[in-house]
XYZ file of N, CA, C and O in Angstrom:
728
model
N -8.982 19.283 105.221
C -8.440 19.892 104.021
C -9.153 21.213 103.764
O -10.364 21.314 103.853
N -8.390 22.217 103.458
C -8.943 23.547 103.205
C -9.636 23.622 101.854
O -9.246 22.949 100.906
N -10.629 24.517 101.781
C -11.260 24.828 100.497
C -10.611 26.081 99.932
O -10.337 27.033 100.651
N -10.409 26.060 98.629
C -9.905 27.227 97.906
C -11.121 27.871 97.245
O -11.744 27.278 96.367
N -11.465 29.074 97.699
C -12.673 29.758 97.242
C -12.288 31.038 96.521
O -11.617 31.910 97.091
N -12.712 31.158 95.283
C -12.514 32.380 94.515
C -13.773 33.224 94.635
O -14.870 32.739 94.387
N -13.598 34.450 95.044
C -14.721 35.373 95.133
C -14.394 36.640 94.373
O -13.318 37.219 94.553
N -15.327 37.062 93.520
C -15.049 38.255 92.713
C -16.343 38.952 92.343
O -17.393 38.329 92.208
N -16.247 40.264 92.181
C -17.365 41.095 91.737
C -17.307 41.228 90.221
O -16.244 41.495 89.661
N -18.470 41.050 89.590
C -18.542 41.234 88.140
C -19.825 41.983 87.790
O -20.768 42.028 88.577
N -19.834 42.543 86.601
C -21.036 43.200 86.095
C -21.946 42.142 85.459
O -21.523 41.007 85.237
N -23.161 42.513 85.146
C -24.091 41.583 84.507
C -23.504 41.010 83.222
O -23.692 39.837 82.901
N -22.741 41.842 82.501
C -22.167 41.376 81.240
C -20.780 40.751 81.400
O -20.069 40.532 80.428
N -20.396 40.424 82.640
C -19.222 39.603 82.878
C -17.881 40.299 82.960
O -16.846 39.662 82.827
N -17.885 41.605 83.206
C -16.630 42.335 83.307
C -16.259 42.589 84.764
O -17.116 42.830 85.609
N -14.966 42.543 85.024
C -14.437 42.848 86.353
C -14.076 44.323 86.376
O -13.204 44.754 85.633
N -14.753 45.077 87.192
C -14.466 46.503 87.295
C -14.895 46.976 88.671
O -16.081 47.067 88.960
N -13.904 47.277 89.509
C -14.200 47.702 90.873
C -14.766 49.110 90.941
O -15.246 49.526 91.981
N -14.716 49.847 89.832
C -15.196 51.230 89.865
C -16.660 51.356 89.478
O -17.278 52.387 89.743
N -17.248 50.340 88.846
C -18.626 50.449 88.375
C -19.662 50.010 89.400
O -20.738 50.571 89.475
N -19.354 48.983 90.170
C -20.295 48.509 91.168
C -20.317 49.437 92.367
O -19.334 50.102 92.684
N -21.457 49.496 93.017
C -21.578 50.312 94.216
C -22.019 49.401 95.350
O -23.210 49.200 95.580
N -21.048 48.786 96.056
C -21.419 47.875 97.126
C -22.163 48.610 98.235
O -21.814 49.731 98.581
N -23.174 47.954 98.741
C -23.951 48.546 99.823
C -23.607 47.859 101.133
O -22.671 47.048 101.209
N -24.349 48.157 102.167
C -24.090 47.605 103.493
C -24.116 46.078 103.497
O -23.261 45.431 104.100
N -25.098 45.502 102.807
C -25.210 44.037 102.769
C -23.989 43.381 102.110
O -23.502 42.355 102.581
N -23.520 43.967 101.020
C -22.373 43.400 100.305
C -21.102 43.540 101.146
O -20.312 42.602 101.251
N -20.921 44.711 101.757
C -19.763 44.868 102.634
C -19.795 43.844 103.763
O -18.774 43.235 104.101
N -20.971 43.626 104.340
C -21.090 42.669 105.440
C -20.824 41.250 104.960
O -20.175 40.464 105.635
N -21.341 40.918 103.789
C -21.109 39.594 103.217
C -19.613 39.318 103.085
O -19.112 38.272 103.493
N -18.885 40.266 102.488
C -17.458 40.065 102.281
C -16.675 40.120 103.590
O -15.698 39.384 103.760
N -17.090 40.944 104.535
C -16.440 40.953 105.854
C -16.601 39.594 106.517
O -15.638 39.041 107.076
N -17.797 39.020 106.449
C -18.032 37.693 107.030
C -17.184 36.630 106.335
O -16.614 35.751 106.991
N -17.110 36.697 105.004
C -16.310 35.728 104.250
C -14.839 35.807 104.670
O -14.185 34.782 104.877
N -14.330 37.008 104.822
C -12.946 37.188 105.269
C -12.745 36.658 106.685
O -11.759 35.980 106.975
N -13.704 36.966 107.559
C -13.598 36.542 108.962
C -13.668 35.025 109.119
O -13.163 34.484 110.103
N -14.279 34.334 108.160
C -14.408 32.874 108.212
C -13.263 32.167 107.490
O -13.287 30.950 107.340
N -12.274 32.919 107.059
C -11.169 32.372 106.275
C -9.847 32.617 106.982
O -9.741 33.464 107.855
N -8.835 31.851 106.557
C -7.499 31.978 107.146
C -6.562 32.887 106.367
O -5.587 33.387 106.907
N -6.833 33.050 105.075
C -5.844 33.665 104.205
C -6.522 34.105 102.921
O -7.488 33.484 102.482
N -5.993 35.171 102.313
C -6.459 35.574 100.982
C -5.238 35.763 100.090
O -4.209 36.280 100.522
N -5.346 35.274 98.855
C -4.274 35.386 97.869
C -4.657 36.426 96.827
O -5.786 36.418 96.318
N -3.701 37.308 96.511
C -3.929 38.368 95.539
C -2.813 38.412 94.513
O -1.661 38.110 94.828
N -3.151 38.885 93.326
C -2.156 39.332 92.365
C -1.844 40.784 92.698
O -2.551 41.432 93.470
N -0.801 41.314 92.116
C -0.364 42.672 92.457
C -1.413 43.740 92.191
O -1.654 44.609 93.016
N -2.073 43.684 91.042
C -3.011 44.754 90.679
C -4.170 44.825 91.673
O -4.482 45.904 92.191
N -4.800 43.709 91.941
C -5.920 43.717 92.883
C -5.443 44.053 94.284
O -6.109 44.783 95.023
N -4.284 43.539 94.662
C -3.741 43.855 95.977
C -3.594 45.369 96.145
O -3.981 45.939 97.174
N -3.044 46.021 95.146
C -2.863 47.471 95.254
C -4.205 48.195 95.322
O -4.328 49.217 96.003
N -5.234 47.667 94.651
C -6.574 48.243 94.788
C -7.111 48.060 96.212
O -7.755 48.949 96.759
N -6.836 46.903 96.812
C -7.337 46.616 98.149
C -6.668 47.470 99.224
O -7.223 47.666 100.301
N -5.515 48.004 98.938
C -4.834 48.871 99.908
C -5.641 50.140 100.188
O -5.374 50.845 101.165
N -6.633 50.402 99.376
C -7.569 51.506 99.607
C -8.133 51.439 101.026
O -8.381 52.465 101.668
N -8.353 50.219 101.526
C -9.007 50.010 102.826
C -8.072 50.206 104.008
O -8.524 50.424 105.135
N -6.794 50.134 103.788
C -5.814 50.172 104.870
C -5.938 51.408 105.764
O -5.967 51.265 106.987
N -6.036 52.618 105.238
C -6.108 53.800 106.116
C -7.400 53.868 106.957
O -7.430 54.528 107.991
N -8.454 53.197 106.519
C -9.729 53.278 107.233
C -9.700 52.586 108.586
O -10.576 52.803 109.407
N -8.706 51.745 108.807
C -8.614 51.074 110.105
C -8.341 52.104 111.196
O -8.962 52.087 112.255
N -7.437 53.032 110.935
C -7.107 54.082 111.916
C -7.948 55.331 111.759
O -8.018 56.142 112.686
N -8.563 55.498 110.598
C -9.417 56.664 110.330
C -10.744 56.185 109.767
O -10.990 56.300 108.566
N -11.607 55.631 110.633
C -12.875 55.071 110.153
C -13.726 56.092 109.401
O -13.681 57.298 109.668
N -14.510 55.570 108.468
C -15.362 56.414 107.636
C -16.622 56.863 108.373
O -17.261 57.827 107.989
N -17.006 56.106 109.412
C -18.253 56.391 110.113
C -19.394 55.515 109.645
O -20.435 55.446 110.290
N -19.201 54.830 108.522
C -20.199 53.878 108.040
C -19.842 52.508 108.606
O -18.759 51.976 108.323
N -20.729 51.932 109.402
C -20.450 50.700 110.137
C -19.988 49.567 109.227
O -18.973 48.925 109.485
N -20.726 49.298 108.152
C -20.378 48.163 107.295
C -19.055 48.386 106.564
O -18.260 47.455 106.406
N -18.789 49.601 106.151
C -17.536 49.933 105.485
C -16.366 49.762 106.446
O -15.344 49.167 106.104
N -16.539 50.269 107.660
C -15.467 50.180 108.654
C -15.219 48.737 109.090
O -14.071 48.344 109.318
N -16.276 47.939 109.200
C -16.103 46.530 109.559
C -15.379 45.775 108.443
O -14.533 44.926 108.717
N -15.703 46.088 107.189
C -14.989 45.453 106.085
C -13.511 45.841 106.122
O -12.635 44.990 105.950
N -13.232 47.127 106.364
C -11.839 47.590 106.423
C -11.074 46.841 107.517
O -9.928 46.427 107.303
N -11.704 46.627 108.654
C -11.061 45.886 109.745
C -10.813 44.440 109.333
O -9.740 43.883 109.586
N -11.800 43.820 108.691
C -11.652 42.424 108.265
C -10.553 42.258 107.232
O -9.747 41.318 107.317
N -10.493 43.153 106.260
C -9.465 43.034 105.221
C -8.085 43.358 105.791
O -7.075 42.803 105.362
N -8.045 44.207 106.791
C -6.771 44.552 107.402
C -6.185 43.371 108.175
O -4.997 43.085 108.076
N -7.024 42.666 108.929
C -6.484 41.650 109.839
C -6.196 40.297 109.177
O -5.356 39.553 109.662
N -6.868 39.971 108.070
C -6.620 38.661 107.456
C -5.231 38.636 106.808
O -4.843 39.597 106.126
N -4.475 37.557 107.012
C -3.193 37.445 106.312
C -3.404 37.395 104.796
O -4.350 36.774 104.312
N -2.502 38.054 104.095
C -2.578 38.150 102.645
C -1.245 37.705 102.045
O -0.200 38.048 102.573
N -1.320 36.966 100.946
C -0.123 36.610 100.192
C -0.283 37.225 98.811
O -1.316 37.032 98.152
N 0.735 37.958 98.382
C 0.681 38.683 97.119
C 1.642 38.038 96.125
O 2.823 37.848 96.428
N 1.127 37.730 94.942
C 1.933 37.165 93.864
C 2.295 38.301 92.916
O 1.425 38.866 92.252
N 3.574 38.656 92.922
C 4.028 39.774 92.105
C 5.481 39.573 91.716
O 6.287 39.079 92.513
N 5.796 39.978 90.502
C 7.186 39.964 90.041
C 7.830 41.336 90.193
O 9.023 41.481 89.949
N 7.027 42.340 90.567
C 7.562 43.697 90.618
C 7.574 44.311 92.013
O 8.420 45.153 92.293
N 6.666 43.925 92.897
C 6.654 44.497 94.245
C 7.875 44.022 95.025
O 8.235 42.847 94.974
N 8.472 44.927 95.762
C 9.599 44.578 96.638
C 9.150 44.523 98.099
O 9.776 43.875 98.922
N 8.069 45.235 98.401
C 7.540 45.300 99.764
C 6.035 45.492 99.664
O 5.560 46.217 98.800
N 5.291 44.849 100.549
C 3.833 44.960 100.477
C 3.302 46.239 101.090
O 2.223 46.687 100.740
N 4.022 46.804 102.050
C 3.540 48.010 102.698
C 2.322 47.785 103.582
O 1.592 48.719 103.896
N 2.117 46.544 103.990
C 0.963 46.217 104.827
C 1.427 45.119 105.774
O 1.915 44.066 105.332
N 1.262 45.356 107.035
C 1.783 44.444 108.057
C 1.275 43.011 107.909
O 1.996 42.049 108.190
N 0.052 42.844 107.451
C -0.546 41.506 107.345
C -0.390 40.883 105.962
O -1.022 39.884 105.666
N 0.462 41.477 105.134
C 0.663 40.961 103.777
C 2.122 40.579 103.574
O 3.030 41.266 104.046
N 2.311 39.468 102.863
C 3.659 39.023 102.511
C 3.698 38.730 101.012
O 2.667 38.468 100.391
N 4.883 38.772 100.477
C 5.075 38.407 99.078
C 5.241 36.898 98.973
O 5.905 36.278 99.819
N 4.653 36.312 97.951
C 4.768 34.873 97.723
C 6.217 34.531 97.415
O 6.914 35.276 96.722
N 6.640 33.391 97.937
C 8.006 32.932 97.684
C 8.037 31.714 96.773
O 9.109 31.283 96.354
N 6.848 31.155 96.486
C 6.740 30.004 95.599
C 5.718 30.330 94.515
O 4.992 31.313 94.605
N 5.610 29.461 93.546
C 4.634 29.659 92.475
C 3.215 29.562 93.043
O 2.997 28.963 94.110
N 2.276 30.103 92.315
C 0.874 30.011 92.718
C 0.457 28.553 92.838
O -0.166 28.148 93.826
N 0.810 27.743 91.852
C 0.422 26.335 91.876
C 0.978 25.615 93.108
O 0.241 24.918 93.816
N 2.271 25.783 93.384
C 2.874 25.114 94.539
C 2.253 25.611 95.843
O 1.977 24.822 96.749
N 2.037 26.902 95.943
C 1.448 27.482 97.153
C 0.068 26.901 97.410
O -0.240 26.461 98.521
N -0.774 26.891 96.391
C -2.147 26.422 96.558
C -2.184 24.921 96.839
O -2.952 24.464 97.690
N -1.367 24.164 96.163
C -1.332 22.714 96.428
C -0.965 22.432 97.890
O -1.546 21.573 98.532
N -0.007 23.178 98.425
C 0.376 23.008 99.835
C -0.760 23.442 100.761
O -1.065 22.754 101.740
N -1.361 24.575 100.472
C -2.438 25.093 101.323
C -3.624 24.129 101.374
O -4.247 23.962 102.420
N -3.935 23.510 100.244
C -5.062 22.573 100.192
C -4.846 21.374 101.115
O -5.806 20.815 101.633
N -3.603 20.982 101.337
C -3.295 19.813 102.162
C -3.263 20.145 103.654
O -3.331 19.243 104.482
N -3.127 21.410 103.987
C -3.008 21.810 105.390
C -4.379 21.896 106.052
O -5.378 22.192 105.394
N -4.416 21.659 107.354
C -5.679 21.889 108.068
C -5.922 23.387 108.188
O -5.001 24.191 108.084
N -7.151 23.752 108.397
C -7.474 25.162 108.578
C -8.759 25.532 107.885
O -9.474 24.686 107.336
N -9.022 26.810 107.913
C -10.234 27.332 107.285
C -9.962 27.692 105.828
O -8.863 27.518 105.328
N -10.966 28.207 105.169
C -10.894 28.520 103.742
C -9.742 29.445 103.388
O -9.327 30.287 104.187
N -9.278 29.296 102.156
C -8.320 30.210 101.549
C -9.057 30.903 100.417
O -9.650 30.243 99.560
N -9.038 32.217 100.430
C -9.754 33.004 99.421
C -8.816 33.434 98.305
O -7.644 33.731 98.545
N -9.359 33.476 97.105
C -8.651 33.993 95.940
C -9.399 35.249 95.526
O -10.584 35.194 95.196
N -8.702 36.381 95.540
C -9.382 37.641 95.312
C -8.975 38.382 94.065
O -9.279 39.562 93.935
N -8.261 37.752 93.161
C -7.789 38.429 91.950
C -8.207 37.678 90.706
O -8.094 36.454 90.643
N -8.624 38.431 89.732
C -9.036 37.848 88.455
C -7.927 36.999 87.859
O -8.152 35.867 87.419
N -6.709 37.512 87.827
C -5.610 36.768 87.214
C -5.360 35.435 87.915
O -5.096 34.427 87.261
N -5.467 35.411 89.236
C -5.268 34.162 89.969
C -6.426 33.204 89.748
O -6.222 31.986 89.669
N -7.641 33.741 89.627
C -8.807 32.895 89.344
C -8.629 32.184 88.005
O -8.882 30.984 87.883
N -8.182 32.910 87.000
C -7.954 32.312 85.678
C -6.886 31.225 85.766
O -7.070 30.106 85.271
N -5.769 31.525 86.417
C -4.695 30.538 86.533
C -5.153 29.292 87.287
O -4.865 28.167 86.867
N -5.866 29.478 88.395
C -6.301 28.332 89.199
C -7.407 27.538 88.518
O -7.518 26.328 88.723
N -8.213 28.193 87.697
C -9.204 27.472 86.892
C -8.479 26.563 85.910
O -8.821 25.389 85.766
N -7.465 27.090 85.247
C -6.686 26.289 84.301
C -5.948 25.140 84.982
O -5.718 24.096 84.371
N -5.586 25.317 86.236
C -4.867 24.276 86.984
C -5.806 23.318 87.722
O -5.345 22.399 88.387
N -7.114 23.559 87.616
C -8.113 22.740 88.302
C -7.891 22.721 89.824
O -7.992 21.687 90.463
N -7.612 23.897 90.394
C -7.340 23.976 91.828
C -8.379 24.766 92.616
O -8.236 24.927 93.822
N -9.417 25.256 91.954
C -10.482 25.953 92.676
C -11.493 24.942 93.188
O -11.910 24.047 92.466
N -11.900 25.100 94.445
C -12.964 24.260 94.990
C -14.325 24.919 94.825
O -15.330 24.244 94.655
N -14.346 26.233 94.897
C -15.617 26.957 94.799
C -15.380 28.304 94.144
O -14.334 28.922 94.335
N -16.367 28.740 93.383
C -16.341 30.034 92.712
C -17.573 30.802 93.148
O -18.697 30.308 92.998
N -17.370 31.979 93.733
C -18.480 32.826 94.151
C -18.458 34.095 93.303
O -17.564 34.929 93.446
N -19.437 34.205 92.425
C -19.547 35.373 91.553
C -20.580 36.325 92.130
O -21.756 35.978 92.215
N -20.148 37.507 92.515
C -21.085 38.531 93.001
C -21.416 39.429 91.809
O -20.594 40.233 91.365
N -22.623 39.245 91.291
C -23.032 39.996 90.101
C -23.667 41.312 90.531
O -24.664 41.332 91.258
N -23.071 42.392 90.082
C -23.578 43.734 90.378
C -24.602 44.107 89.311
O -24.424 43.777 88.134
N -25.655 44.788 89.694
C -26.710 45.134 88.735
C -26.302 46.292 87.827
O -26.918 47.358 87.802
N -25.241 46.060 87.057
C -24.669 47.074 86.180
C -24.252 46.389 84.883
O -23.694 45.296 84.913
N -24.509 47.036 83.748
C -23.975 46.590 82.468
C -22.866 47.568 82.106
O -23.111 48.771 81.984
N -21.640 47.058 81.948
C -20.488 47.915 81.669
C -20.328 48.179 80.181
O -19.895 49.253 79.784
N -20.624 47.171 79.348
C -20.462 47.342 77.910
C -19.048 47.127 77.418
O -18.831 46.885 76.243
N -18.086 47.235 78.310
C -16.686 47.002 77.961
C -15.900 46.854 79.251
O -16.384 47.155 80.335
N -14.674 46.374 79.101
C -13.816 46.215 80.264
C -13.060 44.918 80.229
O -12.926 44.282 79.178
N -12.578 44.512 81.374
C -11.786 43.299 81.517
C -12.709 42.118 81.779
O -13.373 42.055 82.806
N -12.784 41.169 80.827
C -13.650 40.011 81.049
C -13.060 39.106 82.122
O -11.841 38.984 82.232
N -13.935 38.500 82.918
C -13.463 37.612 83.968
C -12.722 36.424 83.378
O -11.617 36.104 83.778
N -13.330 35.746 82.430
C -12.758 34.505 81.932
C -12.295 34.618 80.493
O -12.950 34.177 79.573
N -11.144 35.215 80.309
C -10.464 35.028 79.040
C -9.209 34.231 79.383
O -8.916 33.995 80.549
N -8.527 33.741 78.425
C -7.310 32.955 78.620
C -7.561 31.633 79.357
O -6.693 31.131 80.064
N -8.749 31.065 79.185
C -9.044 29.748 79.744
C -8.605 28.709 78.717
O -8.925 28.819 77.531
N -7.878 27.699 79.175
C -7.294 26.715 78.262
C -8.297 25.743 77.661
O -8.108 25.271 76.548
N -9.346 25.404 78.407
C -10.315 24.432 77.908
C -11.677 24.701 78.532
O -11.794 25.398 79.535
N -12.696 24.132 77.929
C -14.045 24.273 78.467
C -14.049 23.714 79.888
O -13.531 22.623 80.136
N -14.605 24.475 80.793
C -14.632 24.093 82.201
C -16.077 24.119 82.680
O -16.733 25.156 82.600
N -16.549 23.003 83.171
C -17.937 22.892 83.615
C -18.036 23.082 85.124
O -17.220 22.542 85.870
N -19.045 23.833 85.538
C -19.323 24.064 86.947
C -20.746 23.661 87.244
O -21.592 23.654 86.352
N -21.021 23.361 88.499
C -22.395 23.118 88.912
C -22.778 24.155 89.955
O -21.981 24.487 90.836
N -24.007 24.652 89.819
C -24.516 25.662 90.729
C -24.867 25.009 92.054
O -25.626 24.044 92.105
N -24.305 25.539 93.145
C -24.584 25.024 94.480
C -25.759 25.745 95.124
O -26.614 25.130 95.750
N -25.753 27.082 94.996
C -26.823 27.890 95.574
C -26.696 29.312 95.045
O -25.717 29.656 94.380
N -27.692 30.107 95.365
C -27.665 31.529 95.035
C -28.049 32.319 96.277
O -28.681 31.786 97.200
N -27.660 33.563 96.274
C -28.081 34.469 97.345
C -28.385 35.812 96.706
O -27.552 36.360 95.971
N -29.562 36.320 96.992
C -29.984 37.597 96.429
C -30.020 38.645 97.532
O -30.496 38.391 98.637
N -29.531 39.823 97.217
C -29.487 40.936 98.162
C -30.497 41.999 97.756
O -30.847 42.123 96.575
N -30.931 42.771 98.714
C -31.984 43.760 98.462
C -31.558 44.825 97.455
O -32.395 45.394 96.762
N -30.252 45.085 97.312
C -29.767 46.090 96.364
C -29.657 45.585 94.941
O -29.162 46.296 94.065
N -30.116 44.344 94.677
C -30.073 43.798 93.325
C -28.843 42.964 93.036
O -28.701 42.417 91.941
N -27.938 42.838 93.982
C -26.757 41.997 93.825
C -27.172 40.540 93.979
O -28.054 40.216 94.775
N -26.517 39.663 93.228
C -26.776 38.227 93.328
C -25.430 37.516 93.399
O -24.528 37.811 92.609
N -25.308 36.597 94.337
C -24.103 35.783 94.398
C -24.459 34.381 93.931
O -25.416 33.773 94.413
N -23.691 33.911 92.957
C -23.825 32.556 92.444
C -22.664 31.742 92.991
O -21.505 32.123 92.843
N -22.977 30.640 93.640
C -21.969 29.759 94.232
C -21.841 28.525 93.342
O -22.811 27.800 93.157
N -20.656 28.302 92.823
C -20.410 27.176 91.932
C -19.264 26.322 92.458
O -18.356 26.821 93.112
N -19.294 25.045 92.098
C -18.115 24.205 92.249
C -17.855 23.549 90.905
O -18.778 23.308 90.119
N -16.601 23.266 90.689
C -16.197 22.664 89.417
C -16.720 21.244 89.373
O -16.616 20.483 90.325
N -17.310 20.854 88.232
C -17.765 19.480 88.057
C -16.551 18.566 87.971
O -15.581 18.882 87.312
N -16.665 17.438 88.621
C -15.546 16.474 88.644
C -15.616 15.559 87.446
O -16.543 15.203 86.923
């Protein structure tokens, strides 16, 4: 049975903002490895469109090894995008979802294979409410934003998690690995 793993970058004060954090070589490598160890990543439209930033780097590398390796990893992993407005993904390895998030994830959990990643805040919130996340990996960036989009608003009920482990990076980033308490 596959694990459904949500991974997301947040600030110290709990906001999701891809423009405030400055990922370094270690963080890029961490996420490249996570992608390479997984079968699929699920995105909402907004995050998916942000991730398309990496698409041109496959053919036009930046020259930074960790950045280019991440671009290759994100390019090759199959992606499913949940959107009511996109008509085409514009990315060879991405498809539009044809079923609801809940139905898709329930089916994926029953199939053999490697991990399925959840890379969008909106999907993390929905799957938390549906009790379908197996693991939550919060990459805390050493930044206080003071404002922005909170990771966990619109949660239907108190949800308890247990800490599995932590990983600290030399640039001050910390990843907290949680699983939902049963």
